[in-house]
PDB file of C-alpha atoms in Angstrom:
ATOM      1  CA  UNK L   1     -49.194   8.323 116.429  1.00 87.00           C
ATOM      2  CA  UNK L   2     -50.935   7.164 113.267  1.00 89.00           C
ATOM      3  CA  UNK L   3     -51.487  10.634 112.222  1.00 87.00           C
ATOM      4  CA  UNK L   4     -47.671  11.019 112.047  1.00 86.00           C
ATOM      5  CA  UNK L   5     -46.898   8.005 110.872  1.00 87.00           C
ATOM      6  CA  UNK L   6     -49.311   8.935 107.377  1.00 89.00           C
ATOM      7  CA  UNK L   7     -46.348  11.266 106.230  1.00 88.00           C
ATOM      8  CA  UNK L   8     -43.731  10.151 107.963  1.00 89.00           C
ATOM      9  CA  UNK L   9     -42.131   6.568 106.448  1.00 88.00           C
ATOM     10  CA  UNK L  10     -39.694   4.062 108.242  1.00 86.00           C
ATOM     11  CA  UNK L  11     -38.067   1.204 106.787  1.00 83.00           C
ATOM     12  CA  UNK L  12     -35.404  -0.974 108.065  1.00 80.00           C
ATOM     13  CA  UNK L  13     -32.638   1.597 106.785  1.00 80.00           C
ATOM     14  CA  UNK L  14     -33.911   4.476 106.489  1.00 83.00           C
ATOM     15  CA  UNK L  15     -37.252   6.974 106.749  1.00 86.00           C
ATOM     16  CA  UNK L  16     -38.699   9.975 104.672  1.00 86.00           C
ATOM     17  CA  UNK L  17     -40.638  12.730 106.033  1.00 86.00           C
ATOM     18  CA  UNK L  18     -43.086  13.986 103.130  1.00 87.00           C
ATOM     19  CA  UNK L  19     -42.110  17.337 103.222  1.00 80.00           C
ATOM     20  CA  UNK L  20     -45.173  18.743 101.362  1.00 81.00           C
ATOM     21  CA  UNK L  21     -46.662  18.016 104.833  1.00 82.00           C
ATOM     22  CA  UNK L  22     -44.448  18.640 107.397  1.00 78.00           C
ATOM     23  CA  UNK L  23     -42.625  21.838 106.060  1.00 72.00           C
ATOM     24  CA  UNK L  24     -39.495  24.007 108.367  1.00 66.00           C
ATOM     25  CA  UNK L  25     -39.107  27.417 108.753  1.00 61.00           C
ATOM     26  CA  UNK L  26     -42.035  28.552 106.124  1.00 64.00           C
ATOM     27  CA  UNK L  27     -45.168  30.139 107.431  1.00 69.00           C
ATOM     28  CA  UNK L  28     -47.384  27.609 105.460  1.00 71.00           C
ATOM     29  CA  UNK L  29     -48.523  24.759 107.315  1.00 76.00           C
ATOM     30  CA  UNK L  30     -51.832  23.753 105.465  1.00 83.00           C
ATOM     31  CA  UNK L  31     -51.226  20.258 104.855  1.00 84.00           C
ATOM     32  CA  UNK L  32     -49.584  19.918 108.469  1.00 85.00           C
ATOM     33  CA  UNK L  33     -52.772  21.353 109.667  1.00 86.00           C
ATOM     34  CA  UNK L  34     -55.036  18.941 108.301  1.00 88.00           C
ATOM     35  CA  UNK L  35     -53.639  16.250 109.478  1.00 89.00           C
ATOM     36  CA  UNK L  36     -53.334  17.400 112.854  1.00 89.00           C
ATOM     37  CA  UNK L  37     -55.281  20.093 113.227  1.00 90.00           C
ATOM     38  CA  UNK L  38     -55.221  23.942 114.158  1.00 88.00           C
ATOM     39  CA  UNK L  39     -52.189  24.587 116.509  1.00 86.00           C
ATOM     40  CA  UNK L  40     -53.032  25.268 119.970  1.00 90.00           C
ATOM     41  CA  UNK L  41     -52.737  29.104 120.729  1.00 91.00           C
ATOM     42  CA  UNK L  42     -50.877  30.117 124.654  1.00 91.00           C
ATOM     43  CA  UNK L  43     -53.700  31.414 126.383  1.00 95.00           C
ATOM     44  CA  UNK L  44     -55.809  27.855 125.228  1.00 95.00           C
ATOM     45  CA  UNK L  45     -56.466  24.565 127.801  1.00 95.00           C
ATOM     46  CA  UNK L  46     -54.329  21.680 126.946  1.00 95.00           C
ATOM     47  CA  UNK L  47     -56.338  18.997 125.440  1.00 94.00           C
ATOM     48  CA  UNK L  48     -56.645  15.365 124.564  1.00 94.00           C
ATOM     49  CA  UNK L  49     -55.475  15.761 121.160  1.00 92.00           C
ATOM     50  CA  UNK L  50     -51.889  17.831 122.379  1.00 93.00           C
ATOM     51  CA  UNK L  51     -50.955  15.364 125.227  1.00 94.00           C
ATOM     52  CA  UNK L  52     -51.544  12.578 122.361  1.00 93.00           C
ATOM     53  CA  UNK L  53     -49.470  15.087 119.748  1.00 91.00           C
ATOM     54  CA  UNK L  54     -46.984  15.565 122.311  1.00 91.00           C
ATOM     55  CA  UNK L  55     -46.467  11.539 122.989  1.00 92.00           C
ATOM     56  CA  UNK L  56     -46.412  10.791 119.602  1.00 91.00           C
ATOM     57  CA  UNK L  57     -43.745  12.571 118.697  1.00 88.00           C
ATOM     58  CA  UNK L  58     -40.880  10.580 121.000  1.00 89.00           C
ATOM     59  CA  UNK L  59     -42.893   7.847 120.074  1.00 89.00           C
ATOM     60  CA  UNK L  60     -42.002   8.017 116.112  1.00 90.00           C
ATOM     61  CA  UNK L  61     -38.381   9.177 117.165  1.00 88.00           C
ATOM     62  CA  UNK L  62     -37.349   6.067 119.046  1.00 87.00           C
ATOM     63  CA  UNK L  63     -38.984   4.171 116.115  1.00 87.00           C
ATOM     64  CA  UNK L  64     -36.684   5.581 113.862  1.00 88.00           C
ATOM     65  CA  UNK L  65     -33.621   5.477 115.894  1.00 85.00           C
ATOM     66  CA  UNK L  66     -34.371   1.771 116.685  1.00 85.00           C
ATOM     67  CA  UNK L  67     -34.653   0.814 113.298  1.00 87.00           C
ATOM     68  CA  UNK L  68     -31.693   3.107 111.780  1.00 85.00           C
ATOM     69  CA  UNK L  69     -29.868   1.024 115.011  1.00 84.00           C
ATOM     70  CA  UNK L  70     -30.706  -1.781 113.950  1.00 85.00           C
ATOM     71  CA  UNK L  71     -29.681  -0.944 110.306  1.00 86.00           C
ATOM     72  CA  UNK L  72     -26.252  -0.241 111.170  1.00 84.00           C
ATOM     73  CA  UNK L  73     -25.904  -3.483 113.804  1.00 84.00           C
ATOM     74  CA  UNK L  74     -26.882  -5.726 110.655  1.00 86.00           C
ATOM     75  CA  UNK L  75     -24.531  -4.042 107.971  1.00 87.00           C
ATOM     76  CA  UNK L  76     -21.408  -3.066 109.833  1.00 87.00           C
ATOM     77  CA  UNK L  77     -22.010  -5.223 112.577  1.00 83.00           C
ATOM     78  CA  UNK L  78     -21.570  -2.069 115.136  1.00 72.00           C
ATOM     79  CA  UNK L  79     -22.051  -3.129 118.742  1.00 77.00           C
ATOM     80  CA  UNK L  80     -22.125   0.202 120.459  1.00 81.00           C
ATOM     81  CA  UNK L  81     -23.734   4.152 119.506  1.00 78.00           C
ATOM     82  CA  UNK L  82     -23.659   7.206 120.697  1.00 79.00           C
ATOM     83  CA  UNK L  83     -26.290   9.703 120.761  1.00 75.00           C
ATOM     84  CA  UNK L  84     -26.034  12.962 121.680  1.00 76.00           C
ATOM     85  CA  UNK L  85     -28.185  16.061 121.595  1.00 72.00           C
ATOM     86  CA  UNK L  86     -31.353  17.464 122.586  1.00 69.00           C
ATOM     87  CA  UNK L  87     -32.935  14.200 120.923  1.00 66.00           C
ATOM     88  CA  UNK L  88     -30.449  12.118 122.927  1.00 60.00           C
TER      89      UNK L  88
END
């Protein structure tokens, strides 16, 4: 979790992903890599650190929808949301 959280920033309104770090649909990942290390190849055991990768990630997702929630329940005073989607 804290390794995510170092380049990815949530505020009451809103969050930033640094995207030198966590770049999409390039082939360079260096920075990514450091941070979390070497990705884990098919044919490799499942460790420690991927089962703590993989609950992380939810983890910093409902983070940022509670506080983007939140956000919008303060300044337009909106009592229900709808999600929908794979991150749903």
């Amino acid at each position: 979790y804290d390794k995510l959280m170092s380049f990815v920033k949530v505020n009451s309104r809103d969050f930033n992903i640094d995207h030198n770090v966590a770049k999409f649909r390039v082939e360079g990942y260096n920075e990514l890599k450091k941070i979390l290390g070497s990705k884990r190849e098919p044919h490799e055991e499942i460790e420690e650190r991927d089962a703590d990768i993989a609950a992380a990630l939810p983890r910093v997702t409902e983070e940022i929808f509670v506080k983007l929630a939140n956000y919008l329940h303060r300044e337009i005073k909106l009592e229900n949301i709808c999600l929908a989607g794979g991150v749903a």
